[in-house]
Amino acid sequence: MSKMANNNLQFKTNYVVESKIEPFYKGGKVQISKDEKYIFCTCESRVNVLEIVTGKIVHSVQHDDQEDITSFALSSDDEMLVTASRALLLKQWDWREAQCTRSWRAIHTVPVASMTFDSTSTLLATGGCDGTIKLWDVLKQYCTHNLKGSSGVVHLVQFHPDISKLQLFSSSLDCGIRLWDLRSSQCVCVLQSHYSAVTSLSFSPDGGTMVSSGRDKICTMWDLKTRKATRTVPVYEAVEGAVLLPDDEDLSAIGVTSKDLHFITAGSKGILRVWEASTARCVYAQTLHSTATVVSEEEEEKDDDPRSLTYLLLLPASSRLATVTAEHNIVLYQLPGLTTQQQFVGYNDEVLDVKFLGKGDSHIVVATNSSQLKVFELLTNSCQILYGHTDTVLSLDVFKKGFVFASCAKDRSVRVWQMDSESGRVHCVAHGSNHANAVGSITCSRMKASFVVSGSQDCTLKVWDLPADLSTTGGDLHHLTPRATEKAHDKDVNSVAVSPNDKLLASGSQDRTAKLWSLAAEGSVAMLGVFRGHRRGVWAVCFSPIDQVLASSSADGATKLWSLQDFSCLKTFEGHDASVLKVIFVSRGTQLLTSGSDGLVKLWTIKTNECVKTLDAHQDKVWGLHGSRKDDKMVTGSADSNITLWMDVTEVELAEEQAKQEDQILKQQELSNLLHEKKYLKALGLAISLDQPRTVLTVIKAIRQVEESHELLEKTVLKLRVDQKESLLRYCAVWNTNARNCQDAQAVLQVLLTHLPPEELLKYQGARTHLEGLIPYTERHMQRIGNLLQASMFLNYMWQKMRVAGAPSSMNQDEEMDTTPLAQPFFMIDKEKGSAGEEKPDADDSDGDQDEEPNDAVKEQEEEEDEEEVSASNKASTHSGSVENGARSQTNQESEQSSEEEDLEEVNVMKRLPVPSALQCQTLAS
């Protein structure tokens, strides 16, 4: 059956990148545009612009000097973006075009730490690490204020929303909030309340009240009329952002029941909380993502908790909130219920595994160098972050239907997750922890979701049976216990795989072996055989979907195919320069895909042992490789934190190739028709567009065979476009290397050099190189032709003298005749006749023929002439009688006269193709 299927099977030849999930935010400032369509965030030397709807990076601006961007600000009208780099340069950008419109030196002596625009988009404030604040008029392009007095880094600057007040607030290391009057350039007062860095300021709509948040675990309410603190709210966490909630919306879902001011905080606990300002009560606290582990108080106090929030931004127009986590994830919540709307992952760190998931492979699940799993929707790049494991997740595998998958981690546990087919939400349904060390590999049963097998650094394999019904009620997880445990290898188990019929299990280990096990027996795993042959640890094993064959890849850079019958090595594939980390079967088991530490993915055809294609899109180890169920896509994940989605384009490329060939055939036919109809200009243009030098040469030869060929050639060549003339010059340089085609090349060159000024010719792409290439060959052709002409004149002279031997009476005529041809300057030969026996050029001969040696041609001619001479003298000695001699001498005179006419005609032809071609080329080239 499989053989019949293979008859219709087409081998894959190429994949192309369909989309990429790349890092776009690695910490630093985040700002949302006024129209709430874009998120601006820093990523080293770039500011990336993320479109919220699609989740794609639509614009990116980067400093030329590759210096890291320390701060940026977007104007209130969304038109201007200003960035500051470590090189102390401020750059103003038209961010939609990614063009720098203006650049100036920041007068700060050290990098700019914070910056902001006022509400009119005319004033820009920059706070430096040198304790000064500078204000810039970005329209008139000068510095308006230099505010001194802050101590240390000015990490916060903000204008009062009512620009008529001309007030600026700033905060630095002294933890006070300075209020600057821009009319007098003086610090009016310092608002003292915080004992640690002030992280954010938020103003009420009327501008009379302000709330400040700090890392000293308090928020303070300020009356800006009296410039006094009206309330201090202890929030019991280091607060990174506080936002006053709008009072014109019904926010009862998050505990807002009175008309008093309420504000929302984000901080080190990683949750959003709503506070009532007048009573300092917390009226709503967000519930954390479900997790089976209880977080201890000590862990909660840690500053590097991946869940802690670093920014909180309000999107008033769409009633949304945006938070940024310490793990560089950006989460959008919808008010009033604070429901999660979208999540974007700014930075994935090292990608350790990746698998397709969901209906029609609409999602991918990714294990990164973190305890959270990330599920991306491929259409929008929106992400769900799955909490559950407490240490780095190392491996993933998906069940056949694509809605249930298993994960294993360094926390010695395995977990089973289920995706809701309707909503796409994923939740944990089962977990088991029985290993004594990190669990490095996991695989799922192939037929139905009945069991998973895990391999660990404790050198054991465990088989875990799954409950028949995986649905959970009330948040209780199914607890998994292993039905079988087997000490499998002497070192870490790197990979496990289950056969398509669920009866066999393969394991690959750091001990350089792969082993085959039987899963048929209840409660135990029985070893069937060992695959030996790799020189280093085995990284991956995989069963063929159709044959009784196992593929393994190793740190020795080889991929091997093994027979399940006798455990012998059937084939070895070598091509990676480093460890081969993953191997999978594609094209119904007839091809392999491998990924390696060299950052390459290779496609192999098993039958021929040939590497069909090498795909290079990663800069580091490619740990993750998975094919889609339809076998038309694959996904790779690498340590360079990039996830690449590839699409099989074999059929597309084949169709394109066929269309190209059909187009070529049609054009060839059209060309033949044009030549037949003697429409040389169109024929030449078409031949050049096909980029076929031979065909172009054929057209040139056809033109040169017509009467008045020189005028026709001139007329045709000069009517060509500049790019076509460029191509023609390029072709001439090639034709000129061949003695048979040099005359055609010289004829075209003569037209170009005669009618085009040198300045124009030198503008042609590669003109100098082509001309330099023409000179030596042209000189060789001239030398060869000169030698031939000398030889032909000598033969002509000798022949005349020999013919005269039998007729003394015509001596005087002969003596008069000699001088004329020798007086003529012969340089070039007539194309039609050739010279002294040179063969007529053959259009079918290839361009690559070498120049013919002139000596050979001379010898042939001498032999021919000798034969004719002997026959003539025979006739002269055999036949006697003055009448016959007289008749013969008359005939000789006539033939001499005709040969002279031919010689003169030849001279005229040669005058048309003068020597200066080579000299002109030399002049131009120099």
Tab-separated table of C-alpha atoms in Angstrom, residues 432-665:
chain	number	residue	atom	x	y	z
A	432	GLY	CA	3.089	13.717	38.051
A	433	SER	CA	6.446	13.928	39.819
A	434	ASN	CA	8.325	10.728	40.522
A	435	HIS	CA	11.731	11.249	38.933
A	436	ALA	CA	14.847	11.755	41.033
A	437	ASN	CA	16.362	14.335	38.651
A	438	ALA	CA	15.476	16.778	35.867
A	439	VAL	CA	13.164	15.285	33.215
A	440	GLY	CA	14.810	16.035	29.856
A	441	SER	CA	12.519	14.330	27.340
A	442	ILE	CA	8.894	13.328	26.959
A	443	THR	CA	6.792	11.625	24.276
A	444	CYS	CA	3.086	10.921	23.858
A	445	SER	CA	1.247	7.822	22.675
A	446	ARG	CA	0.479	7.950	18.942
A	447	MET	CA	-2.857	6.117	18.569
A	448	LYS	CA	-4.884	7.897	21.259
A	449	ALA	CA	-4.189	9.936	24.389
A	450	SER	CA	-3.590	6.955	26.682
A	451	PHE	CA	-0.064	7.379	28.098
A	452	VAL	CA	3.120	9.452	28.097
A	453	VAL	CA	6.712	8.284	28.483
A	454	SER	CA	9.394	10.398	30.119
A	455	GLY	CA	13.197	10.083	30.137
A	456	SER	CA	15.275	11.725	32.826
A	457	GLN	CA	18.772	12.630	33.926
A	458	ASP	CA	18.353	9.916	36.572
A	459	CYS	CA	18.902	7.444	33.637
A	460	THR	CA	15.368	6.005	33.917
A	461	LEU	CA	12.310	5.758	31.669
A	462	LYS	CA	8.838	6.067	33.149
A	463	VAL	CA	5.519	5.231	31.511
A	464	TRP	CA	2.588	7.295	32.849
A	465	ASP	CA	-0.981	6.202	32.123
A	466	LEU	CA	-3.510	8.978	31.549
A	467	PRO	CA	-7.116	8.876	32.827
A	468	ALA	CA	-9.723	8.174	30.149
A	469	ASP	CA	-11.434	11.502	30.879
A	470	LEU	CA	-8.985	14.363	31.168
A	471	SER	CA	-11.572	17.044	31.963
A	472	THR	CA	-11.068	18.599	35.368
A	473	THR	CA	-13.710	19.980	37.698
A	474	GLY	CA	-13.178	22.576	40.376
A	475	GLY	CA	-9.561	23.106	39.442
A	476	ASP	CA	-8.384	19.722	40.764
A	477	LEU	CA	-5.634	18.185	38.668
A	478	HIS	CA	-5.372	14.495	37.922
A	479	HIS	CA	-2.392	13.040	39.723
A	480	LEU	CA	-0.305	10.745	37.528
A	481	THR	CA	1.614	7.726	38.807
A	482	PRO	CA	4.052	5.732	36.645
A	483	ARG	CA	2.866	2.258	35.605
A	484	ALA	CA	6.450	1.236	34.751
A	485	THR	CA	9.951	2.467	35.602
A	486	GLU	CA	13.073	1.140	33.934
A	487	LYS	CA	16.777	1.892	34.455
A	488	ALA	CA	17.435	2.403	30.757
A	489	HIS	CA	20.907	3.874	30.236
A	490	ASP	CA	24.196	4.597	31.944
A	491	LYS	CA	23.908	8.358	31.385
A	492	ASP	CA	21.175	11.014	30.876
A	493	VAL	CA	18.251	10.018	28.656
A	494	ASN	CA	18.121	12.773	25.998
A	495	SER	CA	15.222	11.600	23.874
A	496	VAL	CA	12.300	9.164	23.847
A	497	ALA	CA	9.910	8.243	21.008
A	498	VAL	CA	6.855	5.960	20.711
A	499	SER	CA	6.221	3.954	17.519
A	500	PRO	CA	3.120	4.717	15.395
A	501	ASN	CA	1.345	1.570	16.712
A	502	ASP	CA	2.136	2.342	20.409
A	503	LYS	CA	3.880	-1.035	20.843
A	504	LEU	CA	7.514	0.069	20.752
A	505	LEU	CA	9.542	2.681	22.535
A	506	ALA	CA	12.968	4.062	21.550
A	507	SER	CA	15.338	5.950	23.806
A	508	GLY	CA	18.534	7.866	23.025
A	509	SER	CA	21.124	8.675	25.631
A	510	GLN	CA	24.313	10.531	26.414
A	511	ASP	CA	25.977	7.076	26.687
A	512	ARG	CA	26.169	7.010	22.817
A	513	THR	CA	23.511	4.316	22.360
A	514	ALA	CA	19.877	4.171	21.357
A	515	LYS	CA	17.700	1.328	22.672
A	516	LEU	CA	14.468	-0.305	21.561
A	517	TRP	CA	11.872	-1.346	24.141
A	518	SER	CA	8.588	-3.223	24.030
A	519	LEU	CA	5.540	-1.554	25.612
A	520	ALA	CA	3.282	-4.591	25.111
A	521	ALA	CA	3.817	-6.121	28.552
A	522	GLU	CA	1.630	-4.759	31.362
A	523	GLY	CA	3.498	-2.972	34.140
A	524	SER	CA	6.959	-3.332	32.645
A	525	VAL	CA	9.165	-2.224	29.783
A	526	ALA	CA	11.170	-4.965	28.043
A	527	MET	CA	14.375	-4.202	26.126
A	528	LEU	CA	14.489	-5.624	22.582
A	529	GLY	CA	17.887	-4.420	21.372
A	530	VAL	CA	20.615	-1.768	21.304
A	531	PHE	CA	21.646	0.470	18.400
A	532	ARG	CA	25.417	1.061	18.577
A	533	GLY	CA	27.445	3.162	16.160
A	534	HIS	CA	27.368	6.822	17.208
A	535	ARG	CA	30.656	8.238	18.473
A	536	ARG	CA	29.011	10.790	20.792
A	537	GLY	CA	25.802	11.129	22.797
A	538	VAL	CA	22.499	10.561	20.987
A	539	TRP	CA	20.349	13.735	21.006
A	540	ALA	CA	17.169	12.567	19.274
A	541	VAL	CA	15.356	9.409	18.130
A	542	CYS	CA	12.330	9.185	15.843
A	543	PHE	CA	10.298	6.300	14.326
A	544	SER	CA	9.485	6.255	10.618
A	545	PRO	CA	5.726	6.625	10.023
A	546	ILE	CA	5.675	3.819	7.419
A	547	ASP	CA	8.789	1.623	7.607
A	548	GLN	CA	10.290	-0.446	10.372
A	549	VAL	CA	13.086	2.036	10.710
A	550	LEU	CA	14.403	4.301	13.474
A	551	ALA	CA	16.273	7.567	12.894
A	552	SER	CA	18.762	8.879	15.435
A	553	SER	CA	20.866	12.047	15.552
A	554	SER	CA	23.976	12.573	17.595
A	555	ALA	CA	26.582	15.016	18.852
A	556	ASP	CA	29.028	13.414	16.373
A	557	GLY	CA	27.309	15.394	13.583
A	558	ALA	CA	25.728	12.317	11.961
A	559	THR	CA	22.160	11.132	11.526
A	560	LYS	CA	21.677	7.375	11.198
A	561	LEU	CA	18.844	5.104	10.040
A	562	TRP	CA	18.521	1.774	11.844
A	563	SER	CA	16.637	-1.408	11.033
A	564	LEU	CA	14.233	-2.516	13.775
A	565	GLN	CA	14.661	-6.124	12.631
A	566	ASP	CA	18.379	-6.680	13.209
A	567	PHE	CA	19.425	-3.322	14.796
A	568	SER	CA	21.909	-2.688	11.974
A	569	CYS	CA	22.731	0.760	10.586
A	570	LEU	CA	21.100	1.157	7.150
A	571	LYS	CA	22.255	4.658	6.209
A	572	THR	CA	24.313	7.518	7.602
A	573	PHE	CA	23.708	11.175	6.743
A	574	GLU	CA	26.620	13.534	7.328
A	575	GLY	CA	26.577	17.254	6.634
A	576	HIS	CA	26.202	19.193	9.887
A	577	ASP	CA	29.393	20.710	11.298
A	578	ALA	CA	28.259	20.187	14.882
A	579	SER	CA	25.780	18.210	16.989
A	580	VAL	CA	22.530	17.206	15.278
A	581	LEU	CA	19.921	18.073	17.906
A	582	LYS	CA	16.625	16.992	16.297
A	583	VAL	CA	15.491	14.685	13.511
A	584	ILE	CA	11.969	14.186	12.082
A	585	PHE	CA	10.491	12.319	9.106
A	586	VAL	CA	8.587	14.186	6.378
A	587	SER	CA	7.086	13.279	2.961
A	588	ARG	CA	5.508	10.089	4.351
A	589	GLY	CA	8.778	8.819	5.742
A	590	THR	CA	10.835	9.278	2.547
A	591	GLN	CA	12.731	12.372	3.669
A	592	LEU	CA	14.321	13.642	6.865
A	593	LEU	CA	14.623	17.083	8.423
A	594	THR	CA	17.494	17.637	10.849
A	595	SER	CA	18.497	20.652	12.941
A	596	GLY	CA	21.875	21.258	14.492
A	597	SER	CA	24.075	23.295	16.812
A	598	ASP	CA	25.391	25.088	13.724
A	599	GLY	CA	22.041	26.902	13.389
A	600	LEU	CA	21.184	25.038	10.167
A	601	VAL	CA	18.175	22.927	9.211
A	602	LYS	CA	18.825	20.326	6.502
A	603	LEU	CA	16.410	18.408	4.275
A	604	TRP	CA	17.564	14.912	3.236
A	605	THR	CA	16.184	12.402	0.736
A	606	ILE	CA	16.644	8.935	2.258
A	607	LYS	CA	16.781	6.994	-1.015
A	608	THR	CA	19.702	8.973	-2.425
A	609	ASN	CA	21.432	9.951	0.848
A	610	GLU	CA	21.421	13.462	-0.578
A	611	CYS	CA	21.050	16.759	1.294
A	612	VAL	CA	18.444	18.474	-0.876
A	613	LYS	CA	18.396	21.843	0.882
A	614	THR	CA	20.113	23.657	3.718
A	615	LEU	CA	18.007	26.298	5.461
A	616	ASP	CA	19.793	29.035	7.352
A	617	ALA	CA	17.678	31.377	9.470
A	618	HIS	CA	19.151	31.000	12.963
A	619	GLN	CA	22.344	32.220	14.608
A	620	ASP	CA	22.518	29.598	17.356
A	621	LYS	CA	21.574	26.012	18.255
A	622	VAL	CA	18.230	24.935	16.775
A	623	TRP	CA	16.704	22.983	19.689
A	624	GLY	CA	13.119	22.852	18.428
A	625	LEU	CA	11.926	21.289	15.142
A	626	HIS	CA	8.408	20.079	14.399
A	627	GLY	CA	6.371	19.370	11.246
A	628	SER	CA	2.675	20.168	10.826
A	629	ARG	CA	0.117	17.390	10.516
A	630	LYS	CA	-0.569	18.293	6.879
A	631	ASP	CA	3.188	18.056	6.223
A	632	ASP	CA	3.190	21.457	4.514
A	633	LYS	CA	4.843	23.522	7.252
A	634	MET	CA	7.469	23.219	9.926
A	635	VAL	CA	8.484	25.331	12.895
A	636	THR	CA	11.964	25.786	14.349
A	637	GLY	CA	13.025	27.336	17.644
A	638	SER	CA	16.565	28.375	18.459
A	639	ALA	CA	18.809	29.515	21.284
A	640	ASP	CA	18.947	32.915	19.491
A	641	SER	CA	15.384	33.383	20.861
A	642	ASN	CA	13.850	33.357	17.364
A	643	ILE	CA	10.960	31.093	16.367
A	644	THR	CA	10.658	30.592	12.598
A	645	LEU	CA	7.652	29.227	10.741
A	646	TRP	CA	8.585	27.612	7.413
A	647	MET	CA	6.345	26.787	4.480
A	648	ASP	CA	6.917	24.015	1.936
A	649	VAL	CA	7.165	25.735	-1.461
A	650	THR	CA	8.068	22.692	-3.586
A	651	GLU	CA	4.806	22.727	-5.564
A	652	VAL	CA	4.824	26.512	-5.904
A	653	GLU	CA	8.389	26.495	-7.242
A	654	LEU	CA	7.600	23.608	-9.583
A	655	ALA	CA	4.576	25.470	-10.968
A	656	GLU	CA	6.704	28.612	-11.366
A	657	GLU	CA	9.405	26.635	-13.176
A	658	GLN	CA	6.847	25.100	-15.538
A	659	ALA	CA	5.293	28.504	-16.212
A	660	LYS	CA	8.780	29.869	-16.859
A	661	GLN	CA	9.572	27.093	-19.308
A	662	GLU	CA	6.257	27.603	-21.138
A	663	ASP	CA	6.973	31.320	-21.310
A	664	GLN	CA	10.469	30.603	-22.685
A	665	ILE	CA	9.046	28.297	-25.381
